Amino acid sequence: MKLATLHDLYVDELKDLYSAEHQILKALPKMAKTATAPQLAKAFTSHLEETKGHVERLEKIFKKLGASPKGKTCKAMEGLLEEGKEVIEEDADPAVKDAALIAAGQRVEHYEMAGYGCVRTFAQLLGYDDAAELLQQTLDEEGAADEKLTRLAETVINVEAVAPAGGK
Ligand code: FE
Ligand code: FE
Ligand code: ZN
């Protein structure tokens, strides 16, 4: 039985997040490059830096567990980023494309928030207090990144997308 205990599930889900974070590391520079609004490009770039920290926290947790973080591919993140890629390659008005990039980015953040919320709770239940603390820090940063995207959408991006500068 592969998942005999909650500990097994905990490790399995951490591996899924490790794979997801690596995929995000590769995708964020492309999203930043595609964004037209400077604030949006900056939001993606600063989340790229945070994401490097998320990977480091996971590596720290795995080291303490004496386990390898590798060996799993997050298929959901592959799918989410594949959809994001479709948006990037689409011929679209710049403001509308920025709105689409935010929509794609928020899907990614929500997936991560769900994942980190689960492993944080598992860590608490299993008595891994240090890991729970690290996972909570990452969860907070994912939440803040999501909120930043919401703010950008509500204050600038979506507003511009309603009446594109091209004025069609
Ligand atoms: Fe992350
Ligand atoms: Fe996954
Ligand atoms: Zn994230």
XYZ file of C-alpha atoms and ligand atoms in Angstrom:
171
model
C 0.000 0.000 0.000
C 1.607 3.227 -1.167
C -0.383 5.564 1.073
C -0.671 3.605 4.301
C -0.452 6.568 6.640
C -1.146 10.297 6.757
C 2.630 10.743 6.731
C 2.781 8.985 3.349
C 0.097 11.276 1.965
C 1.902 14.295 3.435
C 5.140 13.380 1.615
C 3.247 12.639 -1.593
C 1.500 16.019 -1.553
C 4.740 17.836 -0.732
C 6.282 16.212 -3.822
C 3.338 17.389 -5.891
C 3.915 20.955 -4.674
C 7.641 20.677 -5.339
C 6.873 19.737 -8.941
C 4.275 22.520 -9.199
C 6.703 25.152 -7.888
C 9.362 24.131 -10.407
C 6.877 24.424 -13.236
C 5.880 27.879 -11.960
C 9.545 28.939 -11.830
C 9.724 28.271 -15.549
C 6.389 29.917 -16.413
C 6.577 33.199 -14.457
C 9.355 34.828 -16.550
C 7.262 34.195 -19.686
C 4.172 35.650 -18.022
C 6.155 38.724 -16.932
C 7.484 39.161 -20.464
C 3.990 38.877 -21.943
C 2.383 41.366 -19.552
C 1.931 44.881 -20.930
C 1.093 46.780 -17.721
C 4.362 47.379 -15.835
C 2.680 46.710 -12.466
C 1.558 43.295 -13.696
C 5.007 42.409 -15.020
C 6.410 43.475 -11.649
C 3.883 41.355 -9.757
C 4.941 38.271 -11.735
C 8.649 39.036 -11.303
C 8.401 39.572 -7.571
C 6.382 36.360 -7.214
C 9.161 34.587 -9.123
C 11.564 35.615 -6.355
C 9.120 34.413 -3.696
C 8.686 31.137 -5.575
C 12.425 30.455 -5.297
C 11.936 30.742 -1.539
C 8.991 28.314 -1.698
C 11.236 25.728 -3.344
C 13.899 26.276 -0.668
C 11.366 25.797 2.131
C 10.206 22.514 0.585
C 13.821 21.342 0.234
C 14.409 22.159 3.894
C 11.353 20.117 4.894
C 12.405 17.148 2.748
C 15.930 17.257 4.148
C 14.571 16.977 7.662
C 12.331 14.087 6.579
C 15.329 12.378 4.987
C 13.357 12.023 1.768
C 13.820 13.163 -1.827
C 11.496 15.903 -3.109
C 11.605 14.430 -6.591
C 9.636 11.678 -8.260
C 6.266 13.257 -8.906
C 4.808 15.455 -11.636
C 1.963 17.794 -10.761
C -0.393 17.140 -13.678
C -2.816 19.815 -12.540
C -0.117 22.494 -12.784
C 0.843 21.187 -16.216
C -2.759 21.724 -17.260
C -3.108 25.152 -15.654
C 0.102 26.374 -17.258
C -0.882 24.858 -20.588
C -4.017 27.008 -20.462
C -1.871 30.000 -19.511
C 0.346 29.305 -22.508
C -2.673 29.337 -24.812
C -3.404 32.860 -23.556
C 0.184 33.995 -24.047
C 0.190 32.819 -27.643
C -3.225 34.288 -28.464
C -3.596 37.331 -30.683
C -5.310 39.757 -28.292
C -5.629 43.388 -27.303
C -2.850 44.085 -24.746
C -5.244 45.096 -21.952
C -7.427 42.051 -22.586
C -4.351 39.819 -22.608
C -3.273 41.285 -19.266
C -6.720 40.463 -17.861
C -6.331 36.911 -19.183
C -2.853 36.620 -17.634
C -4.308 37.606 -14.267
C -7.068 35.027 -14.645
C -4.455 32.362 -15.416
C -2.176 33.509 -12.593
C -4.976 33.414 -10.054
C -5.864 29.849 -11.019
C -2.271 28.898 -10.280
C -2.276 30.718 -6.927
C -5.520 29.099 -5.833
C -4.190 25.635 -6.641
C -1.099 26.365 -4.567
C -3.158 27.791 -1.704
C -5.269 24.618 -1.593
C -2.146 22.442 -1.649
C -0.257 24.365 1.020
C -3.314 24.620 3.246
C -3.602 20.811 3.201
C 0.058 20.025 3.870
C 0.218 22.705 6.574
C -2.663 21.003 8.363
C -1.130 17.537 7.877
C 2.159 18.829 9.325
C 0.311 20.166 12.375
C -1.521 16.863 12.876
C 1.710 14.881 12.518
C 3.520 17.110 15.021
C 5.962 18.613 12.507
C 5.718 22.092 13.962
C 8.705 23.574 12.138
C 7.423 22.352 8.794
C 3.926 23.624 9.571
C 5.408 27.049 10.241
C 7.350 27.064 6.941
C 4.315 25.885 4.981
C 2.168 28.584 6.593
C 4.695 31.222 5.488
C 4.471 30.023 1.903
C 0.675 29.837 2.120
C 0.620 33.466 3.287
C 2.800 34.535 0.352
C 0.620 32.693 -2.164
C -2.406 34.411 -0.643
C -0.747 37.815 -0.823
C 0.233 37.220 -4.472
C -3.367 36.312 -5.261
C -4.660 39.430 -3.517
C -2.181 41.596 -5.385
C -3.529 40.213 -8.673
C -7.094 40.909 -7.550
C -6.164 44.493 -6.692
C -4.458 45.015 -10.054
C -7.445 43.569 -11.876
C -9.940 45.716 -10.023
C -8.012 48.972 -10.150
C -6.357 48.993 -13.567
C -6.276 45.946 -15.759
C -9.917 44.928 -16.066
C -10.928 48.582 -16.255
C -8.657 49.089 -19.263
C -9.785 45.828 -20.813
C -13.398 47.047 -20.819
C -12.391 49.893 -23.122
C -9.212 48.786 -24.914
C -6.842 51.613 -25.866
C -7.124 50.520 -29.492
C -10.750 51.660 -29.255
C -12.539 49.095 -31.424
Fe 4.555 29.070 -4.624
Fe -0.869 18.610 -8.210
Zn 2.491 31.113 -6.244
